């Protein structure tokens, strides 16, 4: 499902995918309160650095988190872009279906009997 | 416009589209049963669809890709869960990789299609779409994260302005 506007359904699904995991939701909550370096964030979770890094990657792709280079560290911050996407998910879906129904109607008008 | 109503249920994270077509039910069903017609309805105008496999039976699969204005490809598939021609079918619509294999990292959308004959000879279609993992979004909103997010953005904006 792709839509020819700034916001694509795949982007929305990435947000849902990112938020479907309790650890990632917790990371997001943490980053909303305060920015963290990747290693500082990793210290809060009983999992490998690589595993934390992977979760951060999912949050980043969903545009829920931004990463910014700061000296030798990368600083992570929560970003509202992804959440806005999620909130407009149903609006996007409506637009997709409006287009589909218009196309269905057009085919029926061209070929009423098959 | 044949769309009569759109219901968005934010709690259930479903959306139902009601549409009425001035065509008999068998004709409307053919829009989905015939892959050549399906590909003209499925992709957005700028993203025409090409249907590769098409087996609209319970347990069957439909695979397709859509081609964007820059030539980019977006592949998808349906797992067909239930079919009662010409009144109802249920699919899970998901994303696929370039070779058409389901991308299991991405959530699927459950879509229920219902067609009913109208007294005037037309057909009403209702399409109910449910996002697979919207529970997470709901939970998130309930936790008040939206508010927290806004505050976080309020703190970030001045920082960005300074950096610019």
XYZ file of N, CA and C in Angstrom:
834
model
N 0.842 -1.179 0.000
C 0.000 0.000 0.000
C 0.887 1.242 0.000
N 0.841 1.996 -1.032
C 1.652 3.203 -1.086
C 0.730 4.312 -1.539
N 0.995 5.470 -1.073
C 0.127 6.573 -1.490
C 0.975 7.735 -1.936
N 0.506 8.388 -2.986
C 1.301 9.419 -3.626
C 1.129 10.756 -2.915
N 1.532 10.759 -1.657
C 1.565 12.008 -0.895
C 2.775 11.882 -0.012
N 3.078 12.923 0.730
C 4.278 12.871 1.551
C 4.323 11.655 2.460
N 3.177 11.270 2.948
C 3.115 10.208 3.938
C 2.741 8.896 3.265
N 3.538 7.869 3.462
C 3.227 6.591 2.843
C 2.767 5.604 3.899
N 1.939 4.687 3.495
C 1.475 3.656 4.421
C 2.623 2.814 4.974
N 3.640 2.482 4.154
C 4.767 1.757 4.750
C 5.391 2.507 5.914
N 5.475 3.828 5.824
C 6.037 4.615 6.925
C 5.175 4.452 8.176
N 3.882 4.462 7.984
C 2.966 4.301 9.111
C 3.159 2.928 9.744
N 3.294 1.919 8.905
C 3.465 0.564 9.437
C 4.770 0.433 10.205
N 5.795 1.153 9.767
C 7.056 1.107 10.507
C 6.857 1.661 11.912
N 6.025 2.684 12.025
C 5.743 3.250 13.344
C 5.040 2.217 14.210
N 4.032 1.563 13.640
C 3.311 0.547 14.410
C 4.250 -0.568 14.831
N 5.072 -0.986 13.881
C 6.023 -2.059 14.171
C 6.942 -1.638 15.323
N 7.428 -0.408 15.264
C 8.342 0.077 16.290
C 7.671 0.116 17.658
N 6.399 0.494 17.677
C 5.698 0.659 18.953
C 5.118 -0.641 19.490
N 5.225 -1.696 18.703
C 4.628 -2.973 19.111
C 5.480 -3.679 20.167
N 6.625 -3.129 20.487
C 7.561 -3.791 21.392
C 7.704 -2.981 22.689
N 7.546 -3.680 23.817
C 7.537 -2.988 25.112
C 8.870 -2.301 25.404
N 9.969 -2.937 25.037
C 11.285 -2.322 25.280
C 11.415 -1.021 24.500
N 10.980 -1.061 23.251
C 11.108 0.159 22.439
C 10.197 1.270 22.955
N 9.014 0.879 23.437
C 8.141 1.914 24.017
C 8.811 2.538 25.235
N 9.463 1.689 26.024
C 10.136 2.195 27.214
C 11.303 3.109 26.834
N 12.042 2.703 25.810
C 13.148 3.547 25.350
C 12.636 4.915 24.904
N 11.514 4.885 24.204
C 10.949 6.135 23.706
C 10.521 7.034 24.865
N 9.891 6.411 25.867
C 9.503 7.177 27.061
C 10.732 7.820 27.703
N 11.779 7.017 27.811
C 13.022 7.517 28.417
C 13.569 8.701 27.625
N 13.566 8.558 26.309
C 14.161 9.613 25.473
C 13.293 10.856 25.418
N 12.003 10.676 25.707
C 11.141 11.851 25.732
C 11.423 12.717 26.947
N 11.844 12.063 28.006
C 12.152 12.793 29.231
C 13.494 13.496 29.098
N 14.442 12.793 28.502
C 15.791 13.345 28.449
C 16.545 12.673 27.303
N 17.384 13.460 26.639
C 18.198 12.856 25.582
C 19.273 11.965 26.204
N 19.666 10.928 25.485
C 20.657 9.975 25.984
C 21.632 9.642 24.861
N 22.864 9.357 25.243
C 23.765 8.757 24.260
C 23.365 7.289 24.132
N 23.794 6.666 23.043
C 23.438 5.261 22.832
C 23.953 4.408 23.995
N 25.185 4.699 24.436
C 25.740 3.857 25.505
C 25.024 4.100 26.839
N 24.636 5.360 27.111
C 23.893 5.628 28.344
C 22.543 4.918 28.312
N 21.918 4.914 27.157
C 20.640 4.218 27.027
C 20.845 2.713 27.223
N 21.909 2.209 26.649
C 22.187 0.764 26.709
C 22.378 0.308 28.162
N 22.965 1.180 29.005
C 23.218 0.801 30.400
C 21.927 0.570 31.179
N 20.834 1.142 30.678
C 19.560 1.011 31.390
C 18.869 -0.322 31.136
N 19.348 -1.060 30.153
C 18.642 -2.286 29.778
C 19.544 -3.505 29.923
N 18.960 -4.567 30.498
C 19.748 -5.788 30.696
C 19.853 -6.581 29.397
N 20.466 -5.967 28.411
C 20.642 -6.679 27.145
C 21.932 -6.173 26.514
N 22.378 -6.861 25.496
C 23.652 -6.496 24.877
C 23.551 -5.126 24.205
N 24.694 -4.490 24.039
C 24.741 -3.209 23.336
C 24.186 -3.370 21.923
N 24.534 -4.504 21.318
C 24.067 -4.760 19.944
C 22.541 -4.817 19.885
N 21.942 -5.433 20.918
C 20.477 -5.546 20.936
C 19.845 -4.158 21.101
N 20.427 -3.342 21.981
C 19.925 -1.977 22.171
C 20.057 -1.187 20.865
N 21.210 -1.361 20.243
C 21.479 -0.662 18.985
C 20.426 -1.020 17.935
N 20.041 -2.290 17.920
C 19.047 -2.756 16.954
C 17.681 -2.102 17.228
N 17.302 -2.053 18.501
C 16.033 -1.399 18.858
C 16.057 0.075 18.457
N 17.196 0.732 18.715
C 17.324 2.149 18.371
C 17.154 2.331 16.857
N 17.724 1.392 16.102
C 17.609 1.453 14.638
C 16.155 1.400 14.186
N 15.370 0.528 14.834
C 13.950 0.409 14.476
C 13.223 1.723 14.796
N 13.527 2.310 15.960
C 12.901 3.584 16.345
C 13.301 4.710 15.384
N 14.551 4.664 14.960
C 15.041 5.691 14.034
C 14.351 5.602 12.684
N 14.253 4.364 12.172
C 13.612 4.187 10.861
C 12.162 4.637 10.897
N 11.523 4.472 12.051
C 10.125 4.896 12.191
C 10.033 6.408 12.456
N 11.183 7.049 12.495
C 11.264 8.499 12.741
C 10.679 8.884 14.100
N 10.749 7.953 15.056
C 10.321 8.260 16.419
C 11.495 8.821 17.214
N 12.692 8.531 16.724
C 13.899 8.939 17.425
C 14.883 9.515 16.401
N 15.570 10.571 16.787
C 16.622 11.090 15.916
C 17.973 10.904 16.606
N 18.983 10.707 15.797
C 20.326 10.506 16.328
C 21.193 11.652 15.808
N 21.941 12.249 16.725
C 22.762 13.384 16.314
C 24.165 13.189 16.853
N 25.117 13.408 16.004
C 26.513 13.258 16.384
C 26.874 14.380 17.368
N 27.509 14.031 18.484
C 27.896 15.052 19.456
C 29.247 14.640 20.018
N 30.329 15.161 19.480
C 31.664 14.721 19.882
C 31.873 13.270 19.475
N 32.285 12.461 20.463
C 32.508 11.053 20.143
C 31.240 10.227 20.289
N 30.202 10.858 20.820
C 28.967 10.127 21.100
C 27.866 10.485 20.097
N 26.877 9.620 20.007
C 25.662 9.940 19.274
C 24.557 10.169 20.285
N 23.901 11.317 20.177
C 22.811 11.628 21.109
C 21.476 11.258 20.485
N 20.673 10.558 21.272
C 19.349 10.140 20.808
C 18.294 11.037 21.429
N 17.329 11.421 20.587
C 16.214 12.234 21.086
C 14.910 11.700 20.519
N 13.831 11.860 21.282
C 12.504 11.504 20.767
C 12.081 12.549 19.740
N 11.353 12.104 18.748
C 10.883 13.013 17.711
C 9.402 12.754 17.474
N 8.667 13.796 17.205
C 7.219 13.630 17.073
C 6.799 13.212 15.672
N 7.741 13.196 14.750
C 7.365 12.946 13.350
C 6.641 11.613 13.191
N 7.242 10.564 13.778
C 6.655 9.237 13.620
C 5.275 9.126 14.241
N 5.131 9.729 15.404
C 3.847 9.623 16.086
C 2.747 10.351 15.315
N 3.140 11.459 14.722
C 2.161 12.157 13.879
C 1.721 11.244 12.750
N 2.691 10.501 12.187
C 2.363 9.559 11.119
C 1.318 8.564 11.588
N 1.545 8.035 12.810
C 0.626 7.022 13.326
C -0.770 7.616 13.478
N -0.807 8.848 13.976
C -2.101 9.474 14.195
C -2.844 9.708 12.890
N -2.103 9.942 11.819
C -2.808 10.176 10.565
C -2.961 8.904 9.741
N -2.628 7.751 10.371
C -2.713 6.486 9.639
C -4.103 6.263 9.047
N -5.104 6.514 9.854
C -6.459 6.253 9.369
C -6.863 7.248 8.287
N -6.329 8.460 8.362
C -6.608 9.437 7.302
C -5.989 8.977 5.990
N -4.776 8.427 6.100
C -4.101 7.927 4.902
C -4.897 6.776 4.304
N -5.322 5.876 5.192
C -6.068 4.710 4.725
C -7.364 5.148 4.047
N -7.986 6.169 4.594
C -9.215 6.664 3.963
C -8.927 7.158 2.542
N -7.841 7.885 2.389
C -7.484 8.414 1.077
C -7.219 7.270 0.096
N -6.503 6.245 0.558
C -6.229 5.078 -0.288
C -7.537 4.480 -0.793
N -8.491 4.333 0.126
C -9.764 3.704 -0.275
C -10.632 4.610 -1.124
N -10.536 5.911 -0.908
C -11.292 6.821 -1.780
C -10.805 6.675 -3.219
N -9.489 6.550 -3.372
C -8.939 6.381 -4.712
C -9.334 5.034 -5.315
N -9.282 3.989 -4.491
C -9.654 2.659 -5.004
C -11.109 2.629 -5.460
N -11.980 3.198 -4.630
C -13.405 3.163 -4.970
C -13.659 3.985 -6.232
N -12.977 5.106 -6.386
C -13.134 5.920 -7.597
C -12.690 5.121 -8.826
N -11.609 4.362 -8.675
C -11.120 3.554 -9.797
C -12.089 2.407 -10.104
N -12.654 1.809 -9.062
C -13.651 0.750 -9.266
C -14.840 1.306 -10.034
N -15.286 2.481 -9.615
C -16.444 3.106 -10.239
C -16.170 3.382 -11.724
N -14.951 3.794 -11.997
C -14.595 4.109 -13.384
C -14.603 2.857 -14.262
N -14.052 1.752 -13.738
C -14.042 0.505 -14.512
C -15.472 0.033 -14.768
N -16.319 0.169 -13.753
C -17.721 -0.258 -13.907
C -18.423 0.599 -14.959
N -18.077 1.882 -14.991
C -18.698 2.763 -15.970
C -18.237 2.406 -17.393
N -16.969 2.017 -17.517
C -16.442 1.656 -18.844
C -17.024 0.332 -19.327
N -17.124 -0.625 -18.416
C -17.576 -1.981 -18.771
C -18.661 -2.441 -17.819
N -19.899 -1.986 -18.046
C -20.958 -2.291 -17.078
C -21.254 -3.793 -17.004
N -20.926 -4.544 -18.029
C -21.320 -5.972 -18.045
C -20.132 -6.906 -18.072
N -19.019 -6.514 -17.567
C -17.825 -7.357 -17.419
C -16.637 -6.865 -18.193
N -19.759 10.679 -6.201
C -18.863 9.673 -5.593
C -19.661 8.508 -5.028
N -19.270 7.308 -5.328
C -20.000 6.156 -4.791
C -19.761 5.914 -3.304
N -18.788 6.591 -2.689
C -18.579 6.394 -1.249
C -19.707 7.081 -0.490
N -20.364 6.315 0.381
C -21.479 6.903 1.113
C -21.080 7.300 2.527
N -20.104 6.579 3.096
C -19.774 6.820 4.486
C -18.400 6.249 4.788
N -17.675 6.883 5.696
C -16.420 6.317 6.186
C -16.467 6.381 7.703
N -16.371 5.234 8.348
C -16.353 5.191 9.821
C -14.943 4.905 10.295
N -14.451 5.756 11.157
C -13.150 5.477 11.747
C -13.360 5.188 13.224
N -12.962 4.023 13.633
C -13.076 3.643 15.038
C -11.680 3.689 15.634
N -11.400 4.796 16.300
C -10.039 4.982 16.805
C -9.703 3.993 17.901
N -10.728 3.566 18.660
C -10.463 2.596 19.731
C -10.078 1.238 19.163
N -10.831 0.819 18.161
C -10.542 -0.496 17.580
C -9.474 -0.389 16.491
N -9.113 0.843 16.127
C -8.178 1.096 15.034
C -8.584 0.383 13.763
N -9.862 0.550 13.488
C -10.364 0.029 12.225
C -10.986 1.176 11.450
N -11.065 0.961 10.167
C -11.773 1.911 9.344
C -12.694 1.142 8.418
N -13.940 1.602 8.318
C -14.893 0.947 7.425
C -15.346 1.946 6.374
N -15.223 1.536 5.127
C -15.651 2.357 4.004
C -16.927 1.743 3.436
N -17.957 2.556 3.271
C -19.199 2.109 2.649
C -19.279 2.765 1.275
N -19.540 1.957 0.249
C -19.657 2.514 -1.093
C -20.802 1.829 -1.815
N -21.452 2.559 -2.701
C -22.523 1.968 -3.503
C -22.192 2.108 -4.963
N -22.307 1.006 -5.668
C -22.013 1.008 -7.105
C -23.283 0.703 -7.882
N -23.419 1.374 -9.025
C -24.593 1.155 -9.875
C -24.327 -0.024 -10.798
N -24.052 -1.178 -10.203
C -23.766 -2.379 -10.992
C -24.181 -3.584 -10.161
N -24.581 -4.677 -10.840
C -24.988 -5.868 -10.085
C -23.828 -6.477 -9.302
N -24.173 -7.249 -8.285
C -23.170 -7.781 -7.359
C -22.118 -8.639 -8.086
N -22.536 -9.408 -9.078
C -21.574 -10.275 -9.781
C -20.554 -9.431 -10.544
N -21.012 -8.283 -11.039
C -20.108 -7.392 -11.772
C -19.078 -6.764 -10.822
N -19.540 -6.360 -9.649
C -18.628 -5.745 -8.680
C -17.630 -6.797 -8.168
N -18.111 -7.995 -7.939
C -17.230 -9.087 -7.481
C -16.095 -9.317 -8.490
N -16.437 -9.205 -9.777
C -15.434 -9.454 -10.831
C -14.261 -8.482 -10.751
N -14.460 -7.324 -10.131
C -13.357 -6.365 -9.974
C -12.230 -6.981 -9.149
N -12.592 -7.926 -8.270
C -11.577 -8.586 -7.433
C -11.222 -9.981 -7.942
N -12.207 -10.635 -8.579
C -11.982 -12.008 -9.053
C -11.122 -12.026 -10.313
N -11.112 -10.925 -11.042
C -10.336 -10.850 -12.288
C -9.064 -10.045 -12.022
N -7.885 -10.690 -12.126
C -6.639 -9.978 -11.780
C -6.394 -8.732 -12.619
N -6.843 -8.730 -13.884
C -6.608 -7.556 -14.738
C -7.432 -6.363 -14.254
N -8.635 -6.639 -13.715
C -9.430 -5.540 -13.171
C -8.909 -5.142 -11.789
N -8.512 -6.154 -11.012
C -7.986 -5.861 -9.674
C -6.796 -4.911 -9.751
N -5.903 -5.153 -10.720
C -4.708 -4.308 -10.739
C -5.025 -2.857 -11.122
N -6.177 -2.661 -11.749
C -6.572 -1.279 -12.054
C -7.218 -0.581 -10.860
N -7.654 -1.358 -9.863
C -8.287 -0.707 -8.710
C -7.350 -0.601 -7.513
N -6.365 -1.505 -7.417
C -5.639 -1.646 -6.152
C -4.602 -0.548 -5.913
N -3.799 -0.247 -6.924
C -2.740 0.743 -6.736
C -3.284 2.161 -6.821
N -2.703 3.076 -6.042
C -3.079 4.490 -6.202
C -2.761 4.946 -7.627
N -3.396 6.039 -8.083
C -3.229 6.464 -9.478
C -1.768 6.556 -9.935
N -0.889 7.032 -9.050
C 0.511 7.189 -9.456
C 1.319 5.914 -9.221
N 0.683 4.887 -8.659
C 1.381 3.633 -8.335
C 0.608 2.451 -8.905
N 0.571 2.299 -10.236
C -0.209 1.196 -10.807
C 0.287 -0.165 -10.314
N -0.666 -1.058 -10.115
C -0.341 -2.390 -9.596
C -0.237 -3.387 -10.734
N 0.629 -4.375 -10.543
C 0.704 -5.529 -11.435
C 0.470 -6.759 -10.563
N -0.568 -7.519 -10.891
C -0.870 -8.718 -10.109
C -0.082 -9.885 -10.696
N 0.698 -10.548 -9.857
C 1.561 -11.634 -10.329
C 0.861 -12.981 -10.164
N 0.514 -13.320 -8.927
C -0.253 -14.541 -8.672
C -1.639 -14.122 -8.229
N -2.637 -14.932 -8.559
C -3.999 -14.574 -8.171
C -4.806 -15.838 -7.926
N -4.979 -16.190 -6.678
C -5.778 -17.362 -6.322
C -6.739 -16.938 -5.220
N -7.894 -16.430 -5.648
C -8.853 -15.884 -4.683
C -9.754 -17.009 -4.159
N -9.143 -17.902 -3.397
C -9.869 -18.979 -2.724
C -9.346 -19.056 -1.304
N -10.154 -19.603 -0.390
C -9.688 -19.755 0.994
C -8.351 -20.471 0.978
N -7.371 -19.902 1.643
C -6.040 -20.504 1.677
C -5.184 -20.104 0.491
N -5.755 -19.346 -0.448
C -4.995 -18.943 -1.632
C -4.167 -17.695 -1.370
N -3.416 -17.314 -2.396
C -2.559 -16.139 -2.280
C -2.681 -15.250 -3.509
N -2.557 -13.985 -3.277
C -2.468 -13.026 -4.371
C -1.177 -12.267 -4.140
N -0.348 -12.141 -5.160
C 0.859 -11.325 -5.004
C 0.842 -10.234 -6.062
N 1.405 -9.100 -5.693
C 1.380 -7.960 -6.612
C 2.560 -7.048 -6.321
N 2.868 -6.206 -7.292
C 3.786 -5.114 -6.996
C 3.220 -3.849 -7.607
N 3.594 -2.726 -7.023
C 3.155 -1.434 -7.537
C 4.400 -0.659 -7.961
N 4.262 0.084 -9.046
C 5.408 0.796 -9.593
C 5.184 2.287 -9.439
N 6.117 2.941 -8.762
C 5.974 4.365 -8.472
C 6.442 5.244 -9.617
N 6.208 6.541 -9.477
C 6.545 7.487 -10.549
C 8.034 7.497 -10.898
N 8.895 7.143 -9.956
C 10.337 7.129 -10.218
C 10.801 5.728 -10.599
N 9.852 4.829 -10.847
C 10.216 3.459 -11.186
C 10.450 2.580 -9.971
N 10.264 3.138 -8.758
C 10.468 2.326 -7.555
C 9.346 1.293 -7.426
N 9.672 0.179 -6.778
C 8.721 -0.918 -6.671
C 8.314 -1.139 -5.226
N 7.048 -1.393 -4.995
C 6.570 -1.768 -3.671
C 5.751 -3.036 -3.847
N 6.226 -4.134 -3.227
C 5.557 -5.419 -3.430
C 4.678 -5.755 -2.243
N 3.600 -6.470 -2.530
C 2.696 -6.870 -1.461
C 2.065 -8.213 -1.773
N 1.380 -8.722 -0.783
C 0.697 -10.000 -0.990
C -0.583 -10.022 -0.175
N -1.498 -10.873 -0.604
C -2.677 -11.168 0.209
C -2.600 -12.630 0.626
N -2.842 -12.921 1.875
C -3.195 -14.280 2.280
C -4.714 -14.298 2.317
N -5.299 -15.140 1.490
C -6.760 -15.174 1.401
C -7.282 -16.120 2.484
N -8.080 -15.571 3.404
C -8.498 -16.346 4.568
C -9.871 -16.976 4.385
N -10.727 -16.306 3.627
C -12.121 -16.732 3.562
C -12.721 -16.157 2.288
N -13.455 -16.980 1.537
C -14.112 -16.476 0.329
C -15.504 -17.072 0.223
N -16.505 -16.218 0.092
C -17.871 -16.646 -0.209
C -18.371 -15.797 -1.371
N -18.031 -16.221 -2.597
C -18.433 -15.434 -3.760
C -19.948 -15.431 -3.867
N -20.576 -14.319 -4.231
C -19.985 -12.999 -4.484
C -20.244 -12.031 -3.343
N -20.350 -12.564 -2.103
C -20.780 -11.661 -1.030
C -19.695 -11.262 -0.038
N -18.613 -12.056 0.067
C -17.674 -11.744 1.141
C -16.318 -12.383 0.890
N -15.245 -11.651 1.173
C -13.935 -12.288 1.297
C -13.085 -11.539 2.309
N -12.142 -12.270 2.898
C -11.300 -11.740 3.967
C -9.848 -12.011 3.606
N -9.015 -10.985 3.708
C -7.599 -11.164 3.388
C -6.727 -10.525 4.473
N -5.504 -10.993 4.549
C -4.452 -10.253 5.239
C -3.572 -9.664 4.150
N -3.442 -8.348 4.150
C -2.638 -7.659 3.131
C -1.312 -7.274 3.776
N -0.218 -7.768 3.203
C 1.081 -7.481 3.810
C 2.098 -7.012 2.791
N 3.275 -6.666 3.280
C 4.358 -6.221 2.413
C 5.239 -7.406 2.048
N 5.821 -7.324 0.864
C 6.718 -8.395 0.423
C 8.035 -7.776 -0.013
N 9.071 -8.613 -0.098
C 10.342 -8.109 -0.627
C 10.268 -8.143 -2.163
N 11.355 -7.758 -2.819
C 11.316 -7.629 -4.271
C 11.040 -8.953 -4.983
N 11.365 -10.070 -4.283
C 11.108 -11.361 -4.928
C 9.708 -11.880 -4.601
N 8.914 -11.059 -3.901
C 7.527 -11.448 -3.627
C 7.356 -12.221 -2.334
N 8.456 -12.452 -1.606
C 8.348 -13.169 -0.324
C 7.833 -12.214 0.755
N 6.884 -12.686 1.593
C 6.350 -11.818 2.647
C 7.455 -11.255 3.539
N 7.356 -9.970 3.832
C 8.263 -9.339 4.783
C 7.624 -9.462 6.163
N 8.129 -10.425 6.938
C 7.480 -10.755 8.206
C 7.766 -9.725 9.294
N 8.686 -8.804 9.038
C 8.952 -7.748 10.007
C 7.876 -6.666 9.967
N 7.119 -6.651 8.882
C 6.119 -5.607 8.736
C 4.746 -6.166 9.102
N 3.929 -5.323 9.749
C 2.603 -5.818 10.131
C 1.685 -5.962 8.921
N 0.666 -6.774 9.065
C -0.311 -6.942 7.993
C -1.590 -6.212 8.362
N -2.357 -5.890 7.357
C -3.666 -5.282 7.565
C -4.731 -6.319 7.226
N -5.617 -6.597 8.163
C -6.731 -7.503 7.889
C -7.828 -6.710 7.189
N -8.300 -7.204 6.060
C -9.344 -6.489 5.328
C -10.514 -7.428 5.050
N -11.706 -7.001 5.471
C -12.927 -7.782 5.247
C -13.782 -7.041 4.218
N -14.071 -7.713 3.106
C -14.911 -7.147 2.053
C -16.284 -7.802 2.129
N -17.347 -6.987 2.160
C -18.713 -7.531 2.131
C -19.482 -6.816 1.026
N -20.156 -7.597 0.185
C -20.943 -7.029 -0.906
C -22.394 -7.433 -0.701
N -23.316 -6.476 -0.879
C -24.724 -6.856 -0.763
C -25.549 -6.183 -1.856
N -26.455 -6.985 -2.391
C -27.337 -6.530 -3.453
C -28.321 -5.512 -2.897
N -28.548 -4.465 -3.632
C -29.487 -3.444 -3.192
C -30.787 -3.563 -3.972
N -31.911 -3.092 -3.377
C -33.207 -3.192 -4.064
C -33.202 -2.530 -5.451
N -32.375 -1.519 -5.631
C -32.346 -0.823 -6.921
C -31.447 -1.529 -7.939
N -30.959 -2.710 -7.580
C -30.122 -3.452 -8.525
C -28.645 -3.145 -8.396
N -28.325 -2.139 -7.576
C -26.927 -1.801 -7.346
C -26.306 -2.678 -6.267
N -25.085 -2.351 -5.897
C -24.364 -3.162 -4.915
C -23.725 -2.265 -3.871
N -23.937 -2.621 -2.608
C -23.214 -1.909 -1.566
C -21.989 -2.726 -1.180
N -20.860 -2.036 -1.050
C -19.639 -2.691 -0.597
C -19.236 -2.068 0.738
N -18.910 -2.916 1.709
C -18.295 -2.387 2.929
C -16.931 -3.046 3.082
N -15.942 -2.223 3.322
C -14.569 -2.706 3.464
C -14.072 -2.288 4.842
N -13.756 -3.259 5.678
C -13.266 -2.961 7.026
C -11.794 -3.338 7.121
N -10.962 -2.354 7.389
C -9.520 -2.584 7.501
C -9.115 -2.446 8.957
N -8.302 -3.362 9.413
C -7.799 -3.318 10.787
C -6.281 -3.398 10.759
N -5.628 -2.401 11.323
C -4.174 -2.466 11.431
C -3.795 -3.536 12.435
N -2.807 -4.329 12.105
C -2.460 -5.482 12.935
C -1.941 -5.064 14.307
N -1.120 -4.051 14.361
C -0.446 -3.769 15.632
C -0.800 -2.390 16.167
N -2.039 -1.999 15.984
C -2.432 -0.692 16.495
C -2.672 -0.712 17.992
N -2.762 -1.913 18.573
C -2.872 -1.996 20.025
C -1.758 -1.181 20.656
N -0.600 -1.310 20.049
C 0.567 -0.607 20.572
C 0.342 0.895 20.526
N -0.248 1.363 19.432
C -0.481 2.796 19.323
C -1.495 3.254 20.357
N -2.537 2.445 20.504
C -3.572 2.779 21.468
C -2.980 2.863 22.876
N -2.211 1.853 23.188
C -1.581 1.777 24.502
C -0.726 3.016 24.745
N -0.025 3.374 23.694
C 0.862 4.524 23.752
C 0.080 5.808 24.037
N -1.032 5.956 23.325
C -1.825 7.173 23.503
C -2.410 7.201 24.905
N -2.815 6.007 25.392
C -3.390 5.939 26.732
C -2.370 6.312 27.801
N -1.126 5.967 27.530
C -0.082 6.267 28.510
C 0.225 7.760 28.548
N -0.438 8.509 27.692
C -0.220 9.944 27.694
C 1.060 10.357 27.014
N 1.549 9.470 26.174
C 2.807 9.786 25.520
C 2.682 10.954 24.558
N 1.485 11.079 24.029
C 1.304 12.138 23.051
C 1.642 13.483 23.689
N 1.136 13.635 24.919
C 1.395 14.864 25.654
C 2.893 15.008 25.914
N 3.478 13.905 26.390
C 4.906 13.909 26.662
C 5.707 14.237 25.427
N 5.247 13.708 24.317
C 5.942 13.942 23.058
C 5.898 15.416 22.685
N 4.760 16.017 22.926
C 4.619 17.431 22.590
C 5.586 18.265 23.449
N 5.648 17.887 24.729
C 6.584 18.603 25.613
C 8.012 18.424 25.146
N 8.326 17.178 24.778
C 9.683 16.904 24.307
C 9.990 17.746 23.076
N 9.019 17.856 22.193
C 9.224 18.646 20.986
C 9.408 20.104 21.338
N 8.649 20.557 22.356
C 8.773 21.940 22.788
C 10.190 22.240 23.240
N 10.841 21.224 23.837
C 12.213 21.431 24.290
C 13.195 21.355 23.139
N 12.842 20.550 22.150
C 13.767 20.334 21.037
C 13.765 21.524 20.080
N 12.581 22.088 19.865
C 12.468 23.156 18.876
C 13.470 24.303 19.073
N 13.585 24.842 20.324
C 14.549 25.938 20.506
C 15.975 25.498 20.208
N 16.289 24.253 20.541
C 17.627 23.728 20.279
C 17.898 23.712 18.779
N 16.888 23.249 18.033
C 17.038 23.195 16.585
C 17.176 24.600 16.008
N 16.389 25.525 16.578
C 16.428 26.901 16.088
C 17.816 27.508 16.303
N 18.409 27.184 17.446
C 19.747 27.704 17.731
C 20.783 27.131 16.779
N 20.604 25.837 16.505
C 21.570 25.146 15.662
C 21.493 25.624 14.215
N 20.331 26.120 13.824
C 20.124 26.478 12.416
C 20.910 27.740 12.025
